[in-house]
Short mmCIF file of C-alpha atoms in Angstrom, two decimals:
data_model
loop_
_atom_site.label_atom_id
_atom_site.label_comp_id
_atom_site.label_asym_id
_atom_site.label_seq_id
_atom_site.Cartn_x
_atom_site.Cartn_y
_atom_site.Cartn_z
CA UNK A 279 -5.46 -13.45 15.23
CA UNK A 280 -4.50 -16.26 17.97
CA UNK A 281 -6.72 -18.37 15.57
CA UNK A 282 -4.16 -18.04 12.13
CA UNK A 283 -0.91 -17.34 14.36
CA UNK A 284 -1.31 -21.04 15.92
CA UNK A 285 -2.66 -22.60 12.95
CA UNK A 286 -0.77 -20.94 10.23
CA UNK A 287 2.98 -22.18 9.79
CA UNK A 288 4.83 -18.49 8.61
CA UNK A 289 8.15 -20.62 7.79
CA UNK A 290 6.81 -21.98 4.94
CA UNK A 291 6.12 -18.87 2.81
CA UNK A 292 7.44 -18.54 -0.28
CA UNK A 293 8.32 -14.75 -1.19
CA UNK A 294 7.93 -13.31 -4.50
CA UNK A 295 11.61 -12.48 -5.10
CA UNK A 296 11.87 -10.30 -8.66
CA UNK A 297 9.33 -7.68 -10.07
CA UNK A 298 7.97 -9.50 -12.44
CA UNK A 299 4.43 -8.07 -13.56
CA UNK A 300 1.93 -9.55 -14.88
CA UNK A 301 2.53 -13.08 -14.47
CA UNK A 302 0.16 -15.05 -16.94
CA UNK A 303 0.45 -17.66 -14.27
CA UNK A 304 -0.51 -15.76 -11.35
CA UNK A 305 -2.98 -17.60 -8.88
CA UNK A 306 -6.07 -16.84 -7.03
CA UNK A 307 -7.30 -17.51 -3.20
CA UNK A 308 -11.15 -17.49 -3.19
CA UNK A 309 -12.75 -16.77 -0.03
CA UNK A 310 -16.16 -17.22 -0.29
CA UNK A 311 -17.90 -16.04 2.56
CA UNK A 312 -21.26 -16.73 1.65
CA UNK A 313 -21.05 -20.57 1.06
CA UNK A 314 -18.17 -20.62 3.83
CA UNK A 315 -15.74 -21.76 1.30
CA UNK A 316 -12.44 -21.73 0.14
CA UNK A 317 -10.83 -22.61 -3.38
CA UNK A 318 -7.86 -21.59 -5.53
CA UNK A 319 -8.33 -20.21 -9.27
CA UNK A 320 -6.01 -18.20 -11.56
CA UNK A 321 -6.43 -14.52 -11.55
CA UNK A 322 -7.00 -14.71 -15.55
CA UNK A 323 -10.70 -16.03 -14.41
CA UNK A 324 -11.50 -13.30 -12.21
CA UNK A 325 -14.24 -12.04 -14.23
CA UNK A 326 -16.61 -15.64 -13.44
CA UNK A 327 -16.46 -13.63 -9.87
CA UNK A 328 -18.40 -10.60 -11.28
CA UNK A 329 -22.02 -9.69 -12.58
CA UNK A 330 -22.91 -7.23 -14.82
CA UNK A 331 -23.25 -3.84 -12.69
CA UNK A 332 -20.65 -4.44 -10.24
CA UNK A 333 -17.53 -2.27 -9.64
CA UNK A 334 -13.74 -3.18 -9.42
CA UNK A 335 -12.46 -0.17 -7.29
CA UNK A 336 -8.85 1.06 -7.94
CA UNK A 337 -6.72 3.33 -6.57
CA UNK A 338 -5.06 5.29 -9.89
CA UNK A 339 -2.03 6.24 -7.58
CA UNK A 340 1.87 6.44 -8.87
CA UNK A 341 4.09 5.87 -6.88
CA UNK A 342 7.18 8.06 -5.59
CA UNK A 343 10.33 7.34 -5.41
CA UNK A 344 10.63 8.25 -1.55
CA UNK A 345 14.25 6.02 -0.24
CA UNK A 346 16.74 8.88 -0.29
CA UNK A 347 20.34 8.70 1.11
CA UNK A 348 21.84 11.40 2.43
CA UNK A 349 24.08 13.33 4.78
CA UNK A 350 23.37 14.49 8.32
CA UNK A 351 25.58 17.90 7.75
CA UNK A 352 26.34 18.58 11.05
CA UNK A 353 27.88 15.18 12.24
CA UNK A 354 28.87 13.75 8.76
CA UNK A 355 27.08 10.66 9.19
CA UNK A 356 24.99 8.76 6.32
CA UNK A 357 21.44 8.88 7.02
CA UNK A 358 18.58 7.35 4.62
CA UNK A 359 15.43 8.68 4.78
CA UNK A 360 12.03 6.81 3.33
CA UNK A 361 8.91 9.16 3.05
CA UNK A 362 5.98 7.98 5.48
CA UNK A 363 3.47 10.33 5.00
CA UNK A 364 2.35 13.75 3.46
CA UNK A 365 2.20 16.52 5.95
CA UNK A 366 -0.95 18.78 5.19
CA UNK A 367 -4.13 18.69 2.64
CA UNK A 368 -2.08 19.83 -0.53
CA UNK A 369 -1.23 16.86 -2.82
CA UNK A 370 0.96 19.12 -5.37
CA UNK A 371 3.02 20.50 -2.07
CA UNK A 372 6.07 17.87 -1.62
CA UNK A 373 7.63 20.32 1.17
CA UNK A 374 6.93 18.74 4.02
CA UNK A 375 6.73 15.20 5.44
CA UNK A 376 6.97 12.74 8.28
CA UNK A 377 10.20 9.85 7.48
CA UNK A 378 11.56 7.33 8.86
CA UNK A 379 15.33 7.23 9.22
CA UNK A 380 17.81 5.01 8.94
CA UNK A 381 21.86 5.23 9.26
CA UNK A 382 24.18 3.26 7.07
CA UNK A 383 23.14 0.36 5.43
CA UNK A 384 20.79 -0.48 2.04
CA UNK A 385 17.57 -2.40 1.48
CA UNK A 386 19.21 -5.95 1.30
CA UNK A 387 19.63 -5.65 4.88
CA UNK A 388 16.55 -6.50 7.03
CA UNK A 389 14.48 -3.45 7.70
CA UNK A 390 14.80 -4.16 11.62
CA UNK A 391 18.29 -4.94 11.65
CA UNK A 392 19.15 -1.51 9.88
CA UNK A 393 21.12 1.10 12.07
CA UNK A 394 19.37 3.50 13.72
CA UNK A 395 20.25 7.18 13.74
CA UNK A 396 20.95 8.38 17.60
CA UNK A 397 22.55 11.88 17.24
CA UNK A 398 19.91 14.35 15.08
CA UNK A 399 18.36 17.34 16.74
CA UNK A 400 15.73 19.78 15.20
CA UNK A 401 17.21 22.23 12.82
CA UNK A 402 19.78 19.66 11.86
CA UNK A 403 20.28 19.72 7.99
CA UNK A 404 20.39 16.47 5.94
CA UNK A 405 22.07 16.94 2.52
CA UNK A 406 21.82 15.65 -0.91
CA UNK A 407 24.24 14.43 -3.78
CA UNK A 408 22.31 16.66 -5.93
CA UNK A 409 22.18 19.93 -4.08
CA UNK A 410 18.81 18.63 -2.32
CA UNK A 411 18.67 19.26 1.43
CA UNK A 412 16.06 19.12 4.24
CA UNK A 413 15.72 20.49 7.67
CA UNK A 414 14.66 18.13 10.58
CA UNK A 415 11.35 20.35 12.05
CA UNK A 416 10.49 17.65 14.70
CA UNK A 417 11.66 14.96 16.28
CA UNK A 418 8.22 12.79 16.60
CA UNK A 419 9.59 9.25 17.97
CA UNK A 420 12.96 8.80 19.29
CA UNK A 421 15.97 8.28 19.16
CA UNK A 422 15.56 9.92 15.75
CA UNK A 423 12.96 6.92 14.07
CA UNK A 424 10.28 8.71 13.06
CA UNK A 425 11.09 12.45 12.48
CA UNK A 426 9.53 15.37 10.25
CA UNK A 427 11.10 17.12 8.13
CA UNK A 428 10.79 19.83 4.94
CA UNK A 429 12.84 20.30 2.02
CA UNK A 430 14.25 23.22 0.85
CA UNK A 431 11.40 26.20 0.72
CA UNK A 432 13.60 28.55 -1.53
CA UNK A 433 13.19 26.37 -5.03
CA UNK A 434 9.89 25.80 -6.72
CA UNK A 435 7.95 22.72 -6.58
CA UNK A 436 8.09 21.66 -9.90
CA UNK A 437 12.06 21.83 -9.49
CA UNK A 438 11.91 20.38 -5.64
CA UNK A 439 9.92 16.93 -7.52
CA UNK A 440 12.54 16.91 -10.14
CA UNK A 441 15.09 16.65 -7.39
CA UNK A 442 13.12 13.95 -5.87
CA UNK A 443 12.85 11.81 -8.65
CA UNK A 444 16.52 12.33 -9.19
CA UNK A 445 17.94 10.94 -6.70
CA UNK A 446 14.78 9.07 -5.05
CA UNK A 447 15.33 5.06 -5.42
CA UNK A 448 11.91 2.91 -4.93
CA UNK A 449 11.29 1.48 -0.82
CA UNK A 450 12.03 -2.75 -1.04
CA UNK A 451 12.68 -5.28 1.13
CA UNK A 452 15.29 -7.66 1.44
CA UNK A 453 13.45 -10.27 0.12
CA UNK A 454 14.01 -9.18 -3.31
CA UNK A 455 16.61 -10.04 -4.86
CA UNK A 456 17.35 -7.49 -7.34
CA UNK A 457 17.31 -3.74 -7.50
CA UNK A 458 13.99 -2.15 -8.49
CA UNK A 459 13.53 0.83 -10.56
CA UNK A 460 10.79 3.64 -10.66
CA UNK A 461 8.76 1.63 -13.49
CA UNK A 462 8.91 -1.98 -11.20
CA UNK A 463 6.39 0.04 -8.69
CA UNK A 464 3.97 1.38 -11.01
CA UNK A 465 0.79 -0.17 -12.21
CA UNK A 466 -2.09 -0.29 -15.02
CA UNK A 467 -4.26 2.32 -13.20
CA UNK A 468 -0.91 4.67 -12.83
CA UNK A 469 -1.80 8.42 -12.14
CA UNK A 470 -0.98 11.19 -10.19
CA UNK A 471 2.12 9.88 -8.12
CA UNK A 472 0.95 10.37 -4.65
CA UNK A 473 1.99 6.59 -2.94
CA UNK A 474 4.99 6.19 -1.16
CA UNK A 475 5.06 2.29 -1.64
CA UNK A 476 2.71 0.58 -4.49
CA UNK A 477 -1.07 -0.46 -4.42
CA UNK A 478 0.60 -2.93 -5.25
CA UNK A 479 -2.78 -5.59 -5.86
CA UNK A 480 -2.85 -3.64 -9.14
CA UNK A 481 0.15 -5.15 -9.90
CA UNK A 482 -0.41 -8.68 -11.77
CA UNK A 483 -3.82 -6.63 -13.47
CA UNK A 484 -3.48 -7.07 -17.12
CA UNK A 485 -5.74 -5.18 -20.42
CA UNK A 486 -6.50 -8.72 -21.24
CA UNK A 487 -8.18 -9.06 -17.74
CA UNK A 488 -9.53 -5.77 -17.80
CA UNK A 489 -11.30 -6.08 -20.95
CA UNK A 490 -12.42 -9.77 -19.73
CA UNK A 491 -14.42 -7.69 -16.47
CA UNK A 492 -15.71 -4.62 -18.68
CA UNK A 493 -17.22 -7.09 -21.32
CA UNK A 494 -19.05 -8.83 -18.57
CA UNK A 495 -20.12 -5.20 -17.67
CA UNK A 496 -18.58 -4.52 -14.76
CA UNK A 497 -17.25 -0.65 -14.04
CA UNK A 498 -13.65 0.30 -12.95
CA UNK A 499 -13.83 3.11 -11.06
CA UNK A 500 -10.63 4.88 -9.89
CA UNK A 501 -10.07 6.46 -6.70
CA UNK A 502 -6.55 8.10 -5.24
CA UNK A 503 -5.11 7.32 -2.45
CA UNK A 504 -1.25 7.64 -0.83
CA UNK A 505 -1.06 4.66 -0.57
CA UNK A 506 2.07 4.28 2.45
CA UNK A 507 4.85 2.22 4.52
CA UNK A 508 4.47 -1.24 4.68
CA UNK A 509 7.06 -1.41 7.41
CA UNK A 510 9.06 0.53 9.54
CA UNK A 511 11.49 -1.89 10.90
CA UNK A 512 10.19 -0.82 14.51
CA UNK A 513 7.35 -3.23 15.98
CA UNK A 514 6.26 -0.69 18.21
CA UNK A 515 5.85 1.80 14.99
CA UNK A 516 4.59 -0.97 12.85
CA UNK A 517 1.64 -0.98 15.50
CA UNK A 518 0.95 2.21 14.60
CA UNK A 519 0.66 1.38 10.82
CA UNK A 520 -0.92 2.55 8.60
CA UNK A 521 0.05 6.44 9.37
CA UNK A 522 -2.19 8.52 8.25
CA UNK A 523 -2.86 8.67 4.40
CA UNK A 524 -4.63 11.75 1.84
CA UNK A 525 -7.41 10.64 -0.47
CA UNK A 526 -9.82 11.93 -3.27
CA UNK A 527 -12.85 10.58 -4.16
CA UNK A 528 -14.38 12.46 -7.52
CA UNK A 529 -17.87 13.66 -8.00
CA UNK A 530 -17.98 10.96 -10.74
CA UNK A 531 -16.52 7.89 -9.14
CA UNK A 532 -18.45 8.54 -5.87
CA UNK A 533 -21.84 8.70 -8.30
CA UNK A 534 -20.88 5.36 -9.58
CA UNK A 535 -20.29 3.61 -6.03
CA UNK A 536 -23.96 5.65 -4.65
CA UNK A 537 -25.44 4.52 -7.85
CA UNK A 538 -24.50 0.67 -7.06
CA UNK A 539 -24.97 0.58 -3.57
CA UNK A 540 -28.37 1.73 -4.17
CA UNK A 541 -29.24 -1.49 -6.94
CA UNK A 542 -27.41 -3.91 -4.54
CA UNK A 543 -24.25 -4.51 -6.79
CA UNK A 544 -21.06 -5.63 -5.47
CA UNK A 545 -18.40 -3.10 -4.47
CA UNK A 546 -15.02 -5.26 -4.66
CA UNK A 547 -12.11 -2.85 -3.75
CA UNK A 548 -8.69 -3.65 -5.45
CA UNK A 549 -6.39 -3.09 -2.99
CA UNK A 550 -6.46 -2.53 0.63
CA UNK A 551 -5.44 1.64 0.01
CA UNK A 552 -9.17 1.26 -1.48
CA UNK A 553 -10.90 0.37 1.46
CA UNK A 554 -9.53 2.78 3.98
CA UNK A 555 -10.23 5.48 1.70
CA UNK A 556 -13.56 3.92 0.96
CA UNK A 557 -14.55 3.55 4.59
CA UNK A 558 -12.82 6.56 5.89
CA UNK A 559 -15.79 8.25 3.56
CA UNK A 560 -18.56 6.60 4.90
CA UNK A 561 -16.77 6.71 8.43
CA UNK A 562 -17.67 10.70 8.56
CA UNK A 563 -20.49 10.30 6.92
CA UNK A 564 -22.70 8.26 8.48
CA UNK A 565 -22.53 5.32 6.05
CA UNK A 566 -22.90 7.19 2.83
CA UNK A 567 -20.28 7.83 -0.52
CA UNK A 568 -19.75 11.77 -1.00
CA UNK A 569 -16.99 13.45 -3.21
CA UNK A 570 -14.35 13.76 -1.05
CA UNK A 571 -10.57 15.01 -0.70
CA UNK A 572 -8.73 14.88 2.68
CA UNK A 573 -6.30 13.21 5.54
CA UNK A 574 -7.60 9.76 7.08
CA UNK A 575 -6.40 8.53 10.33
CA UNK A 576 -9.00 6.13 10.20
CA UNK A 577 -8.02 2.17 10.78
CA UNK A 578 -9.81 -0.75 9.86
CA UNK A 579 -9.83 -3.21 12.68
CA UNK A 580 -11.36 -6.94 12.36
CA UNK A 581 -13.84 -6.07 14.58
CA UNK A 582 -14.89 -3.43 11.30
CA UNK A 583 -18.36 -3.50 9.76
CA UNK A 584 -17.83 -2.65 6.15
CA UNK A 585 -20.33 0.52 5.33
CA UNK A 586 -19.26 0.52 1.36
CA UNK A 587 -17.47 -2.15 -0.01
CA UNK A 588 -18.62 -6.37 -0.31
CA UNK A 589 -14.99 -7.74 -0.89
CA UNK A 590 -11.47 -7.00 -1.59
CA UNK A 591 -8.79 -8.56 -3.63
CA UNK A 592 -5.29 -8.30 -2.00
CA UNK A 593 -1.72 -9.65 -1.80
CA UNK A 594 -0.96 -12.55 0.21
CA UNK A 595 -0.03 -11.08 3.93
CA UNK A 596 1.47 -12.62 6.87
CA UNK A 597 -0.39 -12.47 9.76
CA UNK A 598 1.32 -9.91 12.12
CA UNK A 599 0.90 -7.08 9.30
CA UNK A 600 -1.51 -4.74 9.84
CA UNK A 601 -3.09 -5.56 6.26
CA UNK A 602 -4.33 -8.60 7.92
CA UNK A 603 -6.54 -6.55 10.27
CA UNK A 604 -8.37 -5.46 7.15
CA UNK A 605 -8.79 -8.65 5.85
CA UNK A 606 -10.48 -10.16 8.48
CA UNK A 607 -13.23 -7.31 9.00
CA UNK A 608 -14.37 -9.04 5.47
CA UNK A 609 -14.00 -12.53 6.54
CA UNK A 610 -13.57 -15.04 9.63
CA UNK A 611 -10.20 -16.34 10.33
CA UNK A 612 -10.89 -19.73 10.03
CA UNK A 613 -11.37 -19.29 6.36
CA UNK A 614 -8.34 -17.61 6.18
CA UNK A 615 -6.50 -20.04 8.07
CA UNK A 616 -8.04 -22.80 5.53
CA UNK A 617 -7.53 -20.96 2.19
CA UNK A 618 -3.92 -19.83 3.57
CA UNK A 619 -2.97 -23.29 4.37
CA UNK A 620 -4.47 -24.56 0.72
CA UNK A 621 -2.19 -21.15 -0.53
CA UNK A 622 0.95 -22.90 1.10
CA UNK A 623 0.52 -26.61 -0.46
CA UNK A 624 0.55 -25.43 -4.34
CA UNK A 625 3.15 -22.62 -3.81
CA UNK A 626 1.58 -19.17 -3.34
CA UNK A 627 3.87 -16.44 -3.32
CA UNK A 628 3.58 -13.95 -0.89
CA UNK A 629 4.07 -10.26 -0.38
CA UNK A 630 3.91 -7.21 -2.95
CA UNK A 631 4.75 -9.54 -6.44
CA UNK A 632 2.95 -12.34 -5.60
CA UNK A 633 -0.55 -14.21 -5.95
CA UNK A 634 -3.74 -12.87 -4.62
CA UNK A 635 -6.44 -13.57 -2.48
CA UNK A 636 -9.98 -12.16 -3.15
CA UNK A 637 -12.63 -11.70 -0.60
CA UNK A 638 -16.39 -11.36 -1.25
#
């Protein structure tokens, strides 16, 4: 990415700083990769993008409310823990999971600046207001960063999600300004809640948009996917991002993406959560779209040749996130070092509230 990182001037991004959904107003970066071209729309003319047949992808994921402060019992000291990743195949078990930890501190503090917790061992025990507590099973990246850990075994799961949600608060940045709630983080598509942090290019998504794409006759077809961390506060963990991530793909949804692969329509995945589950399909199997519901490790690299999906509308990213891999295996990074830079002059916003850039 030498290409955008010496080109691209990261100082003058503006962040989307409140929740708002649904912005009327929100605008559009159009990479065209077929006519090597680059122009800005607003996201209300989406549709003109689309011919009959075609498929907007989705990812029909809640998402959890996985920041939860607590209390290392053995030493006393305040430890918050944010929910990385599922551990096993079972989406309805909420027992066990890898976190990353944090000690004192809240989410208007920079995620890399946050104190890290030095003194937890396996076994220890971290407590909740609520009667909630977890024990620390392993100890993956140290001192203490990225640990796993499983909650209480002896209540039912029903009552171990109502604990969750009781005391859960939504992951954000300190580039908000205000606190978000569980509502801020969901989306149109809304489902099973299965995402640590937001598909979150669902977000500005209207009916009125909707209805706009299915009257030209294109088909939404959802897909789940857990969707994950954005950041870790680590740069040698970020690398590592995204950790792995559970997906389903129904017998009806992957009918609909076989059935327009085979007439040549356009696949356009909403969301990069989309894509990896997407190509983590056709990754095991050999270029083809099967029902499917399991675990992907699988990362999408520039280098990528996409087996299932044409484009991709996403947020606006900076360039050392690892969503920025994923949008260059769809396009070159010249064009996104020209659309970026038109982005910049007429005030883009960037990151999980802002405008949007679509792909194709």
């Amino acid at each position: 990415m030498e290409l955008i990182e010496s080109g691209f001037d990261s100082s003058k991004i503006q962040f989307a700083t409140k929740s708002k959904q649904k912005n009327p107003n929100t605008k559009l970066l159009v990479i065209n990769n077929k006519n090597e071209s680059t122009n800005t729309d607003a996201l209300q003319n989406i549709s003109e993008y689309f011919e009959k047949g075609d498929l907007l992808v989705v990812n029909h994921s809640a998402t959890i409310p996985s920041s939860l402060s607590g209390k290392v019992l053995r030493t006393k000291e305040t430890i918050e823990i944010r929910l990385a990743s599922w551990v096993g195949l079972d989406f309805t078990n909420g027992y066990n999971w890898n976190v990353i930890s944090f000690g004192a501190g809240t989410w208007r503090d920079k995620t890399e600046d946050r104190i890290e917790i030095t003194d937890l061992h396996e076994t220890d025990v971290i407590t909740f207001d609520n009667g909630l507590f977890a024990v620390v099973k392993k100890i993956i990246v140290k001192p203490a960063k990225l640990i796993e850990i499983e909650f209480q075994t002896d209540i039912s799961t029903e009552e171990l999600w109502n604990k969750i949600y009781e005391i859960g608060k939504p992951i954000q940045y300190s580039y908000l300004e205000e606190n978000l709630e569980i509502w801020d983080q969901q989306t149109l598509f809304s489902g099973p809640p299965v995402s640590v942090e937001p598909p979150s290019a669902s977000f500005q998504f209207s009916w009125k948009i909707i209805k706009k794409l299915m009257q030209k006759g294109v088909k939404i077809v959802p897909i789940l996917h857990s969707a994950g961390l954005s950041s870790t506060g680590d740069k040698i963990l970020d690398s590592f991002l995204p950790f792995p991530e559970r997906y389903e793909i129904s017998e009806n949804s992957a009918y609909q993406i076989k059935n327009a692969m085979d007439n040549n329509k356009k696949i356009i995945a909403l969301g990069t959560s989309v894509v990896r589950a997407l190509e983590s399909v056709a990754f095991v199997n050999n270029g083809d779209i099967k029902a499917s519901s399991s675990t992907t490790d699988f990362k999408i690299h520039k280098t990528h040749k996409m087996k299932i999906v044409n484009g991709i509308i996403s947020g606006m990213h900076i360039p050392e996130e690892s969503h920025m891999q994923i949008l260059l295996a769809f396009t070159s990074e010249k064009l996104i070092l020209e659309g970026y830079n038109k982005a910049i002059k007429i005030n883009f916003l960037w990151h999980e509230y802002g405008d949007l850039t679509f792909i194709y």
